[in-house]
Coordinates of C-alpha atoms in Angstrom, one line a residue:
X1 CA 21.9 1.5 -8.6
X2 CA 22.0 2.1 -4.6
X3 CA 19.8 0.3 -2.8
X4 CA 18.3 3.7 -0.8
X5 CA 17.5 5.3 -4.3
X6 CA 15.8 1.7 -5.1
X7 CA 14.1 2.0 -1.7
X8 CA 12.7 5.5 -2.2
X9 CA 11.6 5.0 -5.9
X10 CA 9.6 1.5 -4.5
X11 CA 8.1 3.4 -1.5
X12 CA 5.6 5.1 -3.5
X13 CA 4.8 2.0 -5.9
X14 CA 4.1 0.5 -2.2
X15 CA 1.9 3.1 -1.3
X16 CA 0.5 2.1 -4.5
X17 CA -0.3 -1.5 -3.7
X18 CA -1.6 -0.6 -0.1
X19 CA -4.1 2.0 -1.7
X20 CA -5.7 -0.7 -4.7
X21 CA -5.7 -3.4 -2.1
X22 CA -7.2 -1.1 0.7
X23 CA -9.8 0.0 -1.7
X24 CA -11.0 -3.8 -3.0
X25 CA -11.1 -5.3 1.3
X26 CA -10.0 -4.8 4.0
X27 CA -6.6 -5.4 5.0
X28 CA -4.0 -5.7 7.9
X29 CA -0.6 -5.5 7.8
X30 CA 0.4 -9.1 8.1
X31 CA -1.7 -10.0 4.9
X32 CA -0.1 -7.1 3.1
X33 CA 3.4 -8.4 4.0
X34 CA 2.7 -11.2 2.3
X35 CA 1.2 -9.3 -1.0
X36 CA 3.9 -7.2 -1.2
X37 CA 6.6 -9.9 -1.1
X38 CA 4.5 -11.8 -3.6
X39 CA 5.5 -8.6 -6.0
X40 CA 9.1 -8.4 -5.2
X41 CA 8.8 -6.4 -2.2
X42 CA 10.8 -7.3 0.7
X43 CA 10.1 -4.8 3.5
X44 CA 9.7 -5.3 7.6
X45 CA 6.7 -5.3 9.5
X46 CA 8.8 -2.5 11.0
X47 CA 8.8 -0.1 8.1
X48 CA 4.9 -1.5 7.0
X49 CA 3.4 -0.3 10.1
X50 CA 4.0 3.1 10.0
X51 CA 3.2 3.6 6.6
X52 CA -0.6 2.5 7.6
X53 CA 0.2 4.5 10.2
X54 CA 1.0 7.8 8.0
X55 CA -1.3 7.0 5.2
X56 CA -3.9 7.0 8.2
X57 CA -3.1 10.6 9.9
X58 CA -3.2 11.6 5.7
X59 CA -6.4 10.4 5.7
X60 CA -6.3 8.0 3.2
X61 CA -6.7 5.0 5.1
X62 CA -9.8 4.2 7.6
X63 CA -9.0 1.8 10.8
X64 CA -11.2 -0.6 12.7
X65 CA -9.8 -2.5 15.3
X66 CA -11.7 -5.9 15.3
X67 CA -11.1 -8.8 17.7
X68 CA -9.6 -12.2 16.1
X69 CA -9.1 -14.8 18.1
X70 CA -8.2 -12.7 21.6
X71 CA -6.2 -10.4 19.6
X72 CA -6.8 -6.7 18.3
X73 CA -6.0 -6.8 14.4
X74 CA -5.9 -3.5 12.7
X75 CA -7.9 -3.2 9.6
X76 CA -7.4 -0.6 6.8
X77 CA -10.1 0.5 4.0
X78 CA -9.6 3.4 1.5
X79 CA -11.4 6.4 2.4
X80 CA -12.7 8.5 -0.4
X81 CA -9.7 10.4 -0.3
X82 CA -7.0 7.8 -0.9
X83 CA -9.8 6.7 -3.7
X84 CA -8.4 9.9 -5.2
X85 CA -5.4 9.7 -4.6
X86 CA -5.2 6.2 -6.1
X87 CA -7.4 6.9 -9.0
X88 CA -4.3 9.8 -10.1
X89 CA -1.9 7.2 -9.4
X90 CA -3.2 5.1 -11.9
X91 CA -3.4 7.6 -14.4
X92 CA 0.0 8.9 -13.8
X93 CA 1.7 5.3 -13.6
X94 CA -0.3 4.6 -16.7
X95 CA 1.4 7.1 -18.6
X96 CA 5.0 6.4 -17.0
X97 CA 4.3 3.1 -18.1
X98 CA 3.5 4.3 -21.7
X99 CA 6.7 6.9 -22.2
X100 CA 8.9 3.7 -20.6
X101 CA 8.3 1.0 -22.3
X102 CA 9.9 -0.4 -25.0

C-alpha cells in the first residue's frame, strides 16, 4: 500500500491518541512524540505541532502555556468538545474493530 494512503488512514487514529491522552493529563508535544512512537507512529515534531495546533482553533484542545525550567511548554487538555468527539471515536472505532477482525 502507498505510504500517503497509510499516512492519511493513521492521521485520524493519531488524532485519536492525542484526544484519550489529552483527556486523562495534560500533555505537550514532546511527550506525545514519544507515545505515539511507542505505538508505531513515527511522525515529526514538524507535522505534531500543527495538529495541536488545528485541534486547538477546532476547539477540541485547551492550551496553557506554563514555565519549565526558563522555557514556555505548551500544554494541551480536552475540552468538552473533543470529549465528544472522542467519546464517537470510540464507539465508531469499536465497531470497525468488530466488522474487521477475524
Amino acid at each position: 500500500m502507498d505510504d500517503k494512503v497509510l499516512r492519511k488512514l493513521f492521521l485520524g487514529f493519531i488524532h485519536i491518541h492525542i484526544l484519550h491522552h489529552a483527556k486523562e493529563h495534560p500533555i505537550y508535544g514532546l511527550w506525545m512524540l514519544e507515545e505515539l512512537k511507542e505505538h508505531g507512529y513515527s511522525i515529526s515534531a514538524g507535522t505534531l505541532y500543527p495538529i495541536l495546533h488545528t485541534m486547538e482553533t477546532d476547539g477540541l484542545l485547551f492550551r496553557e502555556d506554563k514555565n519549565i525550567d526558563g522555557k514556555i511548554r505548551k500544554y494541551y487538555t480536552t475540552t468538552a468538545k473533543g470529549e465528544s468527539v472522542l467519546e464517537e471515536a470510540r464507539k465508531k472505532a469499536y465497531e470497525l474493530f468488530k466488522e474487521i477482525k477475524e
